[in-house]
mmCIF file of C-alpha atoms in Angstrom:
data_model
loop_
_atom_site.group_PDB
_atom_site.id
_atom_site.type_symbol
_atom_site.label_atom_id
_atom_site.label_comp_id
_atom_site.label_asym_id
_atom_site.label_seq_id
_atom_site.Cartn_x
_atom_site.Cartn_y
_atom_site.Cartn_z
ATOM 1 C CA UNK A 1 0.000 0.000 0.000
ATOM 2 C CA UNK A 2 1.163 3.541 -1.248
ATOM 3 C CA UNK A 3 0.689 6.027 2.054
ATOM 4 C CA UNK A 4 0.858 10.157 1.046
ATOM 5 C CA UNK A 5 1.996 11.985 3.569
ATOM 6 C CA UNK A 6 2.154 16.200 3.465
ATOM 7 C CA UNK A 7 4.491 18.339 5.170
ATOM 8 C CA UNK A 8 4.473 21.977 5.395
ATOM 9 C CA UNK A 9 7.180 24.425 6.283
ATOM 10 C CA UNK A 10 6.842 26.814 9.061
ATOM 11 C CA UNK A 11 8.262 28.908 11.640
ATOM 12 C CA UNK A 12 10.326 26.688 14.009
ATOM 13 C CA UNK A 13 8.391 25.969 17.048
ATOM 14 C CA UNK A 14 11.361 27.353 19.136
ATOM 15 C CA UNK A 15 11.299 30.044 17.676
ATOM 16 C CA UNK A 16 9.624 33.545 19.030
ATOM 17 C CA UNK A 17 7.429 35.073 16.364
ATOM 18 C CA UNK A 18 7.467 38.677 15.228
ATOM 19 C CA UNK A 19 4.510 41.002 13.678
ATOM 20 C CA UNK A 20 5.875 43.287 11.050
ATOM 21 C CA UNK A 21 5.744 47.105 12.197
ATOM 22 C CA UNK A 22 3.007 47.230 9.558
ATOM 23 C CA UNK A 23 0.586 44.861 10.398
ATOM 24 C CA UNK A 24 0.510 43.316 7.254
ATOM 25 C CA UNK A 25 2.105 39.993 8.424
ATOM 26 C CA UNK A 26 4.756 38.097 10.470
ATOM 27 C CA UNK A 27 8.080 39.284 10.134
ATOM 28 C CA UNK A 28 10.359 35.818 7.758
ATOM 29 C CA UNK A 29 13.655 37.691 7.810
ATOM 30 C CA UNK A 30 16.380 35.470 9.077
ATOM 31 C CA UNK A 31 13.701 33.232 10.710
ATOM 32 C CA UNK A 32 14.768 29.223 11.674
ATOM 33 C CA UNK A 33 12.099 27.223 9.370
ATOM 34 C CA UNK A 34 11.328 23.496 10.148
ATOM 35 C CA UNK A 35 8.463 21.037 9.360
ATOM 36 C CA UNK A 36 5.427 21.402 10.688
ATOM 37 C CA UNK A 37 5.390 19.333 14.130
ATOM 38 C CA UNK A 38 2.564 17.417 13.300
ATOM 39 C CA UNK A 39 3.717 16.782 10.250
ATOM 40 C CA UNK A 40 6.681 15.154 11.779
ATOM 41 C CA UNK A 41 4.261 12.652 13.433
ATOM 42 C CA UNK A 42 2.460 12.148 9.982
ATOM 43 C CA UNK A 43 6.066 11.193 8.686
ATOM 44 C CA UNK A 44 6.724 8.965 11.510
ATOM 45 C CA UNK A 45 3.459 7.192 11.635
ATOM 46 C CA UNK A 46 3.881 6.271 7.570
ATOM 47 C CA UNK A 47 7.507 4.799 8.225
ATOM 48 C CA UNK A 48 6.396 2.979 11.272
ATOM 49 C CA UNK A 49 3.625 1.287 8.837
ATOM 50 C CA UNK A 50 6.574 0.756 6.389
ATOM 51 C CA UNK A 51 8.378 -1.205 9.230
ATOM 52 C CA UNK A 52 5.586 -3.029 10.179
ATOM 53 C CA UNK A 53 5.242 -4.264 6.788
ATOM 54 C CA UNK A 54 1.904 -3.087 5.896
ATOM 55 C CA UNK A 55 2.976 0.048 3.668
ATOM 56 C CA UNK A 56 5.382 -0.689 0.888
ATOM 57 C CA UNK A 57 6.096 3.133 -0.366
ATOM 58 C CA UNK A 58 5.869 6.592 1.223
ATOM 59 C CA UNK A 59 5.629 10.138 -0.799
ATOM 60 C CA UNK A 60 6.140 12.979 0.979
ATOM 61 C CA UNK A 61 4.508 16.129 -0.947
ATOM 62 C CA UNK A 62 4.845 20.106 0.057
ATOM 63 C CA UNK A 63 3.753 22.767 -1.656
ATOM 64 C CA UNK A 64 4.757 26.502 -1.785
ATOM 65 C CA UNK A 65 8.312 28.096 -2.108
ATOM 66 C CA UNK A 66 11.736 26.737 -3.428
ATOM 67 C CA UNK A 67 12.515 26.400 0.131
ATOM 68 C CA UNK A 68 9.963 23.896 0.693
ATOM 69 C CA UNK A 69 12.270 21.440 -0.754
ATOM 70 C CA UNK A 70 14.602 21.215 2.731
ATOM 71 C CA UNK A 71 11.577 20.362 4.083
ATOM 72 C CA UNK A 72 10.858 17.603 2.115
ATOM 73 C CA UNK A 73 15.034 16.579 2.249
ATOM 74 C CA UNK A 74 14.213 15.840 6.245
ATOM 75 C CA UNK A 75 10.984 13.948 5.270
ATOM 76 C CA UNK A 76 13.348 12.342 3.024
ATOM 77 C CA UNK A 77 16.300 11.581 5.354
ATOM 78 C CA UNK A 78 13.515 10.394 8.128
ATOM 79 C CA UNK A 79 12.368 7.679 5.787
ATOM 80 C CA UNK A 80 10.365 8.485 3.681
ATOM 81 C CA UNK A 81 10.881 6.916 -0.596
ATOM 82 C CA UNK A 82 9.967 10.104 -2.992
ATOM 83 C CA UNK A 83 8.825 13.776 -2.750
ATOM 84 C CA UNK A 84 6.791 15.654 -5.085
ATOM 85 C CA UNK A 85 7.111 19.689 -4.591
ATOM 86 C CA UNK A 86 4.478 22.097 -5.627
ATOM 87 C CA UNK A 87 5.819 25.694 -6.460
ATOM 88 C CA UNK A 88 4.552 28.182 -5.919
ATOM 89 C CA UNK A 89 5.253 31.585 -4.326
ATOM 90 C CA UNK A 90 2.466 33.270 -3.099
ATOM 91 C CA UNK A 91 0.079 32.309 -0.245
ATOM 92 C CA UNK A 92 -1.829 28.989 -0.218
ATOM 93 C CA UNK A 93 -4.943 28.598 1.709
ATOM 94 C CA UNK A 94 -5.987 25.189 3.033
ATOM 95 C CA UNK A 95 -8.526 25.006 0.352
ATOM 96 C CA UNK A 96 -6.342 25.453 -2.634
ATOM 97 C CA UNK A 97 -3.871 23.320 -0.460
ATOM 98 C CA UNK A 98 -6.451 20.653 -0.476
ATOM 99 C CA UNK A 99 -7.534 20.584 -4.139
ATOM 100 C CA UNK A 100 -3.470 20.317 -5.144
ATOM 101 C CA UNK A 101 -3.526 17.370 -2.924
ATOM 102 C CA UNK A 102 -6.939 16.110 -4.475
ATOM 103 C CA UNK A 103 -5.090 16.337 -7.510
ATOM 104 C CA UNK A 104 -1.565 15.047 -6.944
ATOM 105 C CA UNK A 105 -4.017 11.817 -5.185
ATOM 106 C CA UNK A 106 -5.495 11.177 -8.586
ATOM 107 C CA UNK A 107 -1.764 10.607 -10.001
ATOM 108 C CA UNK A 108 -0.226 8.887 -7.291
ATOM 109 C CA UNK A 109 -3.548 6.448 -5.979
ATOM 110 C CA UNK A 110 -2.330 6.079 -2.866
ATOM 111 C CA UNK A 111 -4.164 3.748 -0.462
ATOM 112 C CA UNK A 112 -3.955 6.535 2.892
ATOM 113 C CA UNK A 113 -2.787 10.047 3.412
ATOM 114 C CA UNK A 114 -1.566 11.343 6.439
ATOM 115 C CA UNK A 115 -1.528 14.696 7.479
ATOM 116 C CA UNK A 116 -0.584 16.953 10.804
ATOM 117 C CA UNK A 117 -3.944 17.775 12.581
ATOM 118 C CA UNK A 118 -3.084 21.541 11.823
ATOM 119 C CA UNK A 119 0.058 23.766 11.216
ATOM 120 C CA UNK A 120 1.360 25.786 13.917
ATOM 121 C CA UNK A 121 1.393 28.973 11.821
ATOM 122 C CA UNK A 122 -1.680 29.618 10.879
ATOM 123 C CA UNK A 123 -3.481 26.911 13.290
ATOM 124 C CA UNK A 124 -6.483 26.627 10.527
ATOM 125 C CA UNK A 125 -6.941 22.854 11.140
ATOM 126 C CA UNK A 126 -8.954 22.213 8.022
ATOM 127 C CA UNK A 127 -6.766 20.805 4.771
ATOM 128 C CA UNK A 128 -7.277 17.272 6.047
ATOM 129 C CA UNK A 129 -11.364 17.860 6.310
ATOM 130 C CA UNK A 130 -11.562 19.637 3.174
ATOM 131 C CA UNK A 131 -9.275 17.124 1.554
ATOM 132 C CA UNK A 132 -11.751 14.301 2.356
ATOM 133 C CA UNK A 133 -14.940 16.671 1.439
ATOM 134 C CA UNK A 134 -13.157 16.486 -2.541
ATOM 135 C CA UNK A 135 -12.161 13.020 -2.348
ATOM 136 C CA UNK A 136 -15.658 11.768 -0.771
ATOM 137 C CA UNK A 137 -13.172 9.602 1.607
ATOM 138 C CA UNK A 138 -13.941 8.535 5.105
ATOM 139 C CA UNK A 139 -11.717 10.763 7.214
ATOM 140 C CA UNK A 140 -10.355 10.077 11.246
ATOM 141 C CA UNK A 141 -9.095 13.294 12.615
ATOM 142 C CA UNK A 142 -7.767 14.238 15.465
ATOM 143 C CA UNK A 143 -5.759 10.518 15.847
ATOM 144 C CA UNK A 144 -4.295 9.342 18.846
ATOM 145 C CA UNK A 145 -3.767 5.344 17.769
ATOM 146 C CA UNK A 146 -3.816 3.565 14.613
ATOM 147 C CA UNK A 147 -4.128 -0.161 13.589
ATOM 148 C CA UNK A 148 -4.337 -1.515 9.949
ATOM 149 C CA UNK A 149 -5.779 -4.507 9.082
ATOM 150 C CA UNK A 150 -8.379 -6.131 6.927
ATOM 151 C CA UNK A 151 -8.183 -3.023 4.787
ATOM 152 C CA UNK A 152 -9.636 -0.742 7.495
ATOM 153 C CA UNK A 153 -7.939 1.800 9.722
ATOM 154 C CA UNK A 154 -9.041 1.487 13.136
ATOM 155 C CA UNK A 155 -8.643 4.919 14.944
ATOM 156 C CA UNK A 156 -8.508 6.772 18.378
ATOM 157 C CA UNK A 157 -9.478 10.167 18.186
ATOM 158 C CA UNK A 158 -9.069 12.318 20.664
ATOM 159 C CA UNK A 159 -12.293 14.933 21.345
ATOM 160 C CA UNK A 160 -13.648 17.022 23.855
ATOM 161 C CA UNK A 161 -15.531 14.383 25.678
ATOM 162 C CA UNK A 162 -12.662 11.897 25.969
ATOM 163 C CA UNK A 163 -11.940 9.230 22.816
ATOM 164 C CA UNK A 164 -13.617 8.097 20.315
ATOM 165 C CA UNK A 165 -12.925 5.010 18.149
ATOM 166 C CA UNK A 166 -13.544 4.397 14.506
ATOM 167 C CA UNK A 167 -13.322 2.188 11.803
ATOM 168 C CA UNK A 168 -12.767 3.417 8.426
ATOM 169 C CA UNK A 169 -12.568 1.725 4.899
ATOM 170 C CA UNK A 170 -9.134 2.900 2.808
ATOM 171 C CA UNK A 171 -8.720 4.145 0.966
ATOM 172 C CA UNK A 172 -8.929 7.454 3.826
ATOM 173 C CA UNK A 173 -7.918 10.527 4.979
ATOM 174 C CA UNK A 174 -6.451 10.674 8.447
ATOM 175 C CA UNK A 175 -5.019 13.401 10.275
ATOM 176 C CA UNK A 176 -2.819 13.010 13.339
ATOM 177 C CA UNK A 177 -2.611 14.298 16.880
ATOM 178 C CA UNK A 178 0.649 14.830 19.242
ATOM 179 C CA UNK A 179 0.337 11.610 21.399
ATOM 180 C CA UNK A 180 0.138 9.440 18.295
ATOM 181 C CA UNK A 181 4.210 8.640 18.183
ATOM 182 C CA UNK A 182 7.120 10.253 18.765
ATOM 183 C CA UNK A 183 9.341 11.362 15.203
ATOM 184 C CA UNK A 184 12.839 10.128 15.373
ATOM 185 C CA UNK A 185 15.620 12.100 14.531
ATOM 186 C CA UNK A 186 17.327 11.442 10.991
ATOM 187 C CA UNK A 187 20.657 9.534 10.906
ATOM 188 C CA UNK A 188 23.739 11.502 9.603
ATOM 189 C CA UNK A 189 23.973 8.867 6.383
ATOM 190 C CA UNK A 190 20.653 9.092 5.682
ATOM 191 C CA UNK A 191 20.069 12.816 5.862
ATOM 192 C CA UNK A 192 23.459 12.911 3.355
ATOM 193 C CA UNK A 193 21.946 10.267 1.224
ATOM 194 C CA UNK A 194 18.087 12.366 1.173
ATOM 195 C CA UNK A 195 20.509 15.025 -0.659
ATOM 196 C CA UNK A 196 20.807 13.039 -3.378
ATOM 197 C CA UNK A 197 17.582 12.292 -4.322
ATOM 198 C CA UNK A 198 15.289 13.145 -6.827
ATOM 199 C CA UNK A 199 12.422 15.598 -5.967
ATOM 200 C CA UNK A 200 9.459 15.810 -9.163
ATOM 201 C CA UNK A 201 8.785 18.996 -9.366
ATOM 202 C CA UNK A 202 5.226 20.184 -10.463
ATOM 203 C CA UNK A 203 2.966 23.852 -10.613
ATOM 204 C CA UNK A 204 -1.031 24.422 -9.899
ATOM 205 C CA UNK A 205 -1.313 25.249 -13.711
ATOM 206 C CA UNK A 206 0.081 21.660 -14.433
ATOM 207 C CA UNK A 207 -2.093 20.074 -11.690
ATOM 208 C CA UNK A 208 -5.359 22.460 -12.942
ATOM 209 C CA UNK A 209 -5.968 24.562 -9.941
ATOM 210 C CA UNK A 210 -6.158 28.264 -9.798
ATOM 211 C CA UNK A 211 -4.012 29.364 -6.493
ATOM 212 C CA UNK A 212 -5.560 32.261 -6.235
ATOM 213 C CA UNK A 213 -6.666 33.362 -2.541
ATOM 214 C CA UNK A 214 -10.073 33.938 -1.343
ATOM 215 C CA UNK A 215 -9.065 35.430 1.740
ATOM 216 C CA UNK A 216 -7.442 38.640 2.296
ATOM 217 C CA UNK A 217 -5.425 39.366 5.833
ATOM 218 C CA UNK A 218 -6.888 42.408 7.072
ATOM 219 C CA UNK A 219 -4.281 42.979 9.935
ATOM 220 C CA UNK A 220 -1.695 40.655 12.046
ATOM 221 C CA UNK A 221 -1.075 41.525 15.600
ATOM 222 C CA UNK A 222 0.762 40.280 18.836
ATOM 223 C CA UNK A 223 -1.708 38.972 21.724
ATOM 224 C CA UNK A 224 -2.247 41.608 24.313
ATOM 225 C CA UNK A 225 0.436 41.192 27.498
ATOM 226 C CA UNK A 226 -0.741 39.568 30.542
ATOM 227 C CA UNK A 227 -1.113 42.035 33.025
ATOM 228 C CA UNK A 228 0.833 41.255 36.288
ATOM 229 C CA UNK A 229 -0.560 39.317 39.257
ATOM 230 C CA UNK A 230 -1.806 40.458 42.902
ATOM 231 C CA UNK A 231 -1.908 38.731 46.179
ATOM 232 C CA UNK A 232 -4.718 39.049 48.403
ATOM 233 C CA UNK A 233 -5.202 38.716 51.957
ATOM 234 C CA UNK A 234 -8.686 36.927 52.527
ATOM 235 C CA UNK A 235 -11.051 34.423 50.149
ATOM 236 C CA UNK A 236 -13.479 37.927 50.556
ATOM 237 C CA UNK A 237 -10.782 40.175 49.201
ATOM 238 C CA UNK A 238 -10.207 37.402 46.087
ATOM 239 C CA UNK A 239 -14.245 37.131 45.498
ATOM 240 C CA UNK A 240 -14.221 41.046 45.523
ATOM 241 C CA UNK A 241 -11.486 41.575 42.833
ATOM 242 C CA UNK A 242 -12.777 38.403 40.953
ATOM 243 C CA UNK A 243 -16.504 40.283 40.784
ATOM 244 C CA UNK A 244 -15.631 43.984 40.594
ATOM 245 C CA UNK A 245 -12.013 43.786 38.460
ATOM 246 C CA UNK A 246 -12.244 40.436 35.730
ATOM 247 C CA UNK A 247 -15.594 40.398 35.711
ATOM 248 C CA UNK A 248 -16.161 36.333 35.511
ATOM 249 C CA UNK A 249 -18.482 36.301 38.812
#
């Protein structure tokens, strides 16, 4: 079985982020970029399926920038067998993310696609969803645990009440959660050998889809600063300040 797997580049998660003085964005300029941390899990979980025998090829695919392609070079040197890159240079919204994918799917049949729950930059948590929605797949979001067999996927999702299991029929869409695995870090040889390799290169005119966004960013701004705390001499004094100052009794 063929398992897609797609990995986006973002701000490292170590990394403080910084508005421009305009609004208009978040400041790139000399910024460390990694993958996507739950993309890393989405890589991890499709070479652990490899190892257990039940996947037989992996294809990582990103789309966006030229620089996209070091991002698919760790995907690579973690294990996975190909990478497809989709350029483009302007701004990708999940939508247009998830009809490239819809159409890079109908090339490549594979049999599951993983994906990271959401991305850490813009924490939209909907390519995976809307990927299914154009596919008309069965989709398990939000996974915690994963078993194949019997051409199902038998999931753990992880919601609001507690967990839920499901059982879907592949081909699917699934899209995975932090306490699924744990990525492993790429091996010197391998991450030299990942340099090597081929990626296919390919644009949303070739793949039919107009990139074009839908959405337009109004204004980007930092989170208000927490104000400091206060310590208070009596449970009367705390209800007091809790009714009169924040309001929440």
């Amino acid at each position: 079985m063929k398992v897609l797997v797609a990995v986006k580049r973002v701000i490292d998660y170590n990394v403080k982020v910084r508005v421009k003085a305009d609004g208009s964005g978040v400041d790139l300029a000399n910024v460390k970029m990694s993958m996507n941390p739950f993309d890393e899990i989405a890589v991890e979980q499709a070479i652990r399926l490899k190892e257990a025998g039940v996947a037989t090829e992996i294809v990582a695919v990103s789309l966006g920038i030229e620089q996209c392609q070091e991002t698919l070079r760790t995907a690579l040197a973690m294990g996975a067998d190909r990478a497809i890159h989709v350029h483009h240079d302007g701004e990708l919204e999940p939508l247009v993310v998830a009809k490239l994918l819809k159409a890079i799917i109908a090339t490549e049949q594979p049999g599951l696609v993983i994906v990271g729950k959401q991305a850490i930059d813009d924490d939209c948590n909907q390519t995976g969803q809307m990927l299914a929605g154009l596919l008309g797949w069965p989709q398990g979001t939000f996974v915690s645990r994963l078993k194949l067999e019997n051409g199902k996927a038998l999931a753990t999702r992880e919601v609001d009440g507690g967990l839920e299991n499901v059982e879907l029929t592949l081909p699917a869409i699934l899209t995975v959660d932090l306490r699924l695995n744990e990525p492993r870090y790429a091996s010197l040889p391998n991450i030299m050998k990942a340099r090597k390799k081929p990626i296919e290169k390919r644009t949303p005119a070739e793949l039919g889809v107009d990139p074009t966004p839908r959405l337009k960013t109004l204004k980007v701004s930092e989170p208000p600063k927490r104000l400091a705390g206060v310590k208070v001499d009596s449970v009367a004094a705390l209800v007091t300040k809790l009714k009169q100052e924040a309001g929440v009794i």
